């Protein structure tokens, strides 16, 4: 019997990469527009960086995305 697939949340880096590709923006172009280094963007997309909220906001703004923080729902 197959076990149901568990959907894991997509990482911020993966979301940035997917959105960048949807918009057909290259890494160098996104980095330049957002004012971050290409190396930083590369590492974020690969999950190898710990970017500050400021850096994330710069990238997400260009991509038309935003960070949303909410209270977790407790399963009682």
PDB file of C-alpha atoms in Angstrom, residues 4-72:
ATOM      1  CA  UNK A   4       0.252   9.374   1.090  1.00  0.00           C
ATOM      2  CA  UNK A   5       2.728  11.954  -0.128  1.00  0.00           C
ATOM      3  CA  UNK A   6       3.483  14.578   2.443  1.00  0.00           C
ATOM      4  CA  UNK A   7       3.724  18.070   1.045  1.00  0.00           C
ATOM      5  CA  UNK A   8       6.713  19.879   2.440  1.00  0.00           C
ATOM      6  CA  UNK A   9       6.687  23.657   2.479  1.00  0.00           C
ATOM      7  CA  UNK A  10       8.777  25.182  -0.266  1.00  0.00           C
ATOM      8  CA  UNK A  11      11.858  27.025   0.927  1.00  0.00           C
ATOM      9  CA  UNK A  12      12.231  30.757   0.446  1.00  0.00           C
ATOM     10  CA  UNK A  13      15.136  30.166  -1.912  1.00  0.00           C
ATOM     11  CA  UNK A  14      13.109  27.761  -4.043  1.00  0.00           C
ATOM     12  CA  UNK A  15      10.202  30.218  -4.140  1.00  0.00           C
ATOM     13  CA  UNK A  16      12.519  33.035  -5.258  1.00  0.00           C
ATOM     14  CA  UNK A  17      13.980  30.838  -7.995  1.00  0.00           C
ATOM     15  CA  UNK A  18      10.539  29.697  -9.231  1.00  0.00           C
ATOM     16  CA  UNK A  19       9.190  33.249  -9.336  1.00  0.00           C
ATOM     17  CA  UNK A  20      12.353  34.550 -11.034  1.00  0.00           C
ATOM     18  CA  UNK A  21      11.991  31.906 -13.727  1.00  0.00           C
ATOM     19  CA  UNK A  22       8.252  32.626 -14.130  1.00  0.00           C
ATOM     20  CA  UNK A  23       9.176  36.252 -14.809  1.00  0.00           C
ATOM     21  CA  UNK A  24      12.063  35.201 -17.068  1.00  0.00           C
ATOM     22  CA  UNK A  25      14.600  37.201 -15.089  1.00  0.00           C
ATOM     23  CA  UNK A  26      18.200  36.001 -14.974  1.00  0.00           C
ATOM     24  CA  UNK A  27      20.116  35.786 -11.709  1.00  0.00           C
ATOM     25  CA  UNK A  28      22.460  38.634 -12.724  1.00  0.00           C
ATOM     26  CA  UNK A  29      19.518  40.862 -13.693  1.00  0.00           C
ATOM     27  CA  UNK A  30      17.580  40.188 -10.479  1.00  0.00           C
ATOM     28  CA  UNK A  31      20.677  40.729  -8.366  1.00  0.00           C
ATOM     29  CA  UNK A  32      21.409  44.040 -10.071  1.00  0.00           C
ATOM     30  CA  UNK A  33      17.831  45.343  -9.846  1.00  0.00           C
ATOM     31  CA  UNK A  34      17.540  44.317  -6.178  1.00  0.00           C
ATOM     32  CA  UNK A  35      20.973  45.631  -5.255  1.00  0.00           C
ATOM     33  CA  UNK A  36      22.440  42.341  -4.023  1.00  0.00           C
ATOM     34  CA  UNK A  37      25.394  40.346  -5.310  1.00  0.00           C
ATOM     35  CA  UNK A  38      24.875  37.519  -7.785  1.00  0.00           C
ATOM     36  CA  UNK A  39      26.750  35.220  -5.402  1.00  0.00           C
ATOM     37  CA  UNK A  40      24.316  36.059  -2.583  1.00  0.00           C
ATOM     38  CA  UNK A  41      21.304  35.365  -4.808  1.00  0.00           C
ATOM     39  CA  UNK A  42      22.839  32.096  -6.016  1.00  0.00           C
ATOM     40  CA  UNK A  43      23.387  30.934  -2.435  1.00  0.00           C
ATOM     41  CA  UNK A  44      19.880  31.963  -1.345  1.00  0.00           C
ATOM     42  CA  UNK A  45      18.293  30.026  -4.200  1.00  0.00           C
ATOM     43  CA  UNK A  46      20.333  26.939  -3.305  1.00  0.00           C
ATOM     44  CA  UNK A  47      19.562  27.198   0.409  1.00  0.00           C
ATOM     45  CA  UNK A  48      23.193  27.893   1.268  1.00  0.00           C
ATOM     46  CA  UNK A  49      22.720  31.397   2.694  1.00  0.00           C
ATOM     47  CA  UNK A  50      21.132  32.981   5.731  1.00  0.00           C
ATOM     48  CA  UNK A  51      19.914  36.262   4.246  1.00  0.00           C
ATOM     49  CA  UNK A  52      18.717  39.145   6.378  1.00  0.00           C
ATOM     50  CA  UNK A  53      15.124  40.291   6.131  1.00  0.00           C
ATOM     51  CA  UNK A  54      16.430  43.407   4.373  1.00  0.00           C
ATOM     52  CA  UNK A  55      18.018  41.345   1.583  1.00  0.00           C
ATOM     53  CA  UNK A  56      14.920  39.155   1.268  1.00  0.00           C
ATOM     54  CA  UNK A  57      12.673  42.221   1.071  1.00  0.00           C
ATOM     55  CA  UNK A  58      14.795  43.682  -1.742  1.00  0.00           C
ATOM     56  CA  UNK A  59      14.537  40.478  -3.771  1.00  0.00           C
ATOM     57  CA  UNK A  60      10.872  39.822  -3.017  1.00  0.00           C
ATOM     58  CA  UNK A  61       9.906  43.392  -3.867  1.00  0.00           C
ATOM     59  CA  UNK A  62      11.374  43.050  -7.353  1.00  0.00           C
ATOM     60  CA  UNK A  63       9.591  39.710  -7.785  1.00  0.00           C
ATOM     61  CA  UNK A  64       6.236  41.006  -6.556  1.00  0.00           C
ATOM     62  CA  UNK A  65       6.276  38.770  -3.483  1.00  0.00           C
ATOM     63  CA  UNK A  66       5.991  39.531   0.229  1.00  0.00           C
ATOM     64  CA  UNK A  67       6.810  37.917   3.549  1.00  0.00           C
ATOM     65  CA  UNK A  68       3.806  37.056   5.695  1.00  0.00           C
ATOM     66  CA  UNK A  69       4.087  36.213   9.382  1.00  0.00           C
ATOM     67  CA  UNK A  70       1.069  34.841  11.202  1.00  0.00           C
ATOM     68  CA  UNK A  71       0.199  33.053  14.418  1.00  0.00           C
ATOM     69  CA  UNK A  72       0.348  29.292  14.152  1.00  0.00           C
TER      70      UNK A  72
END
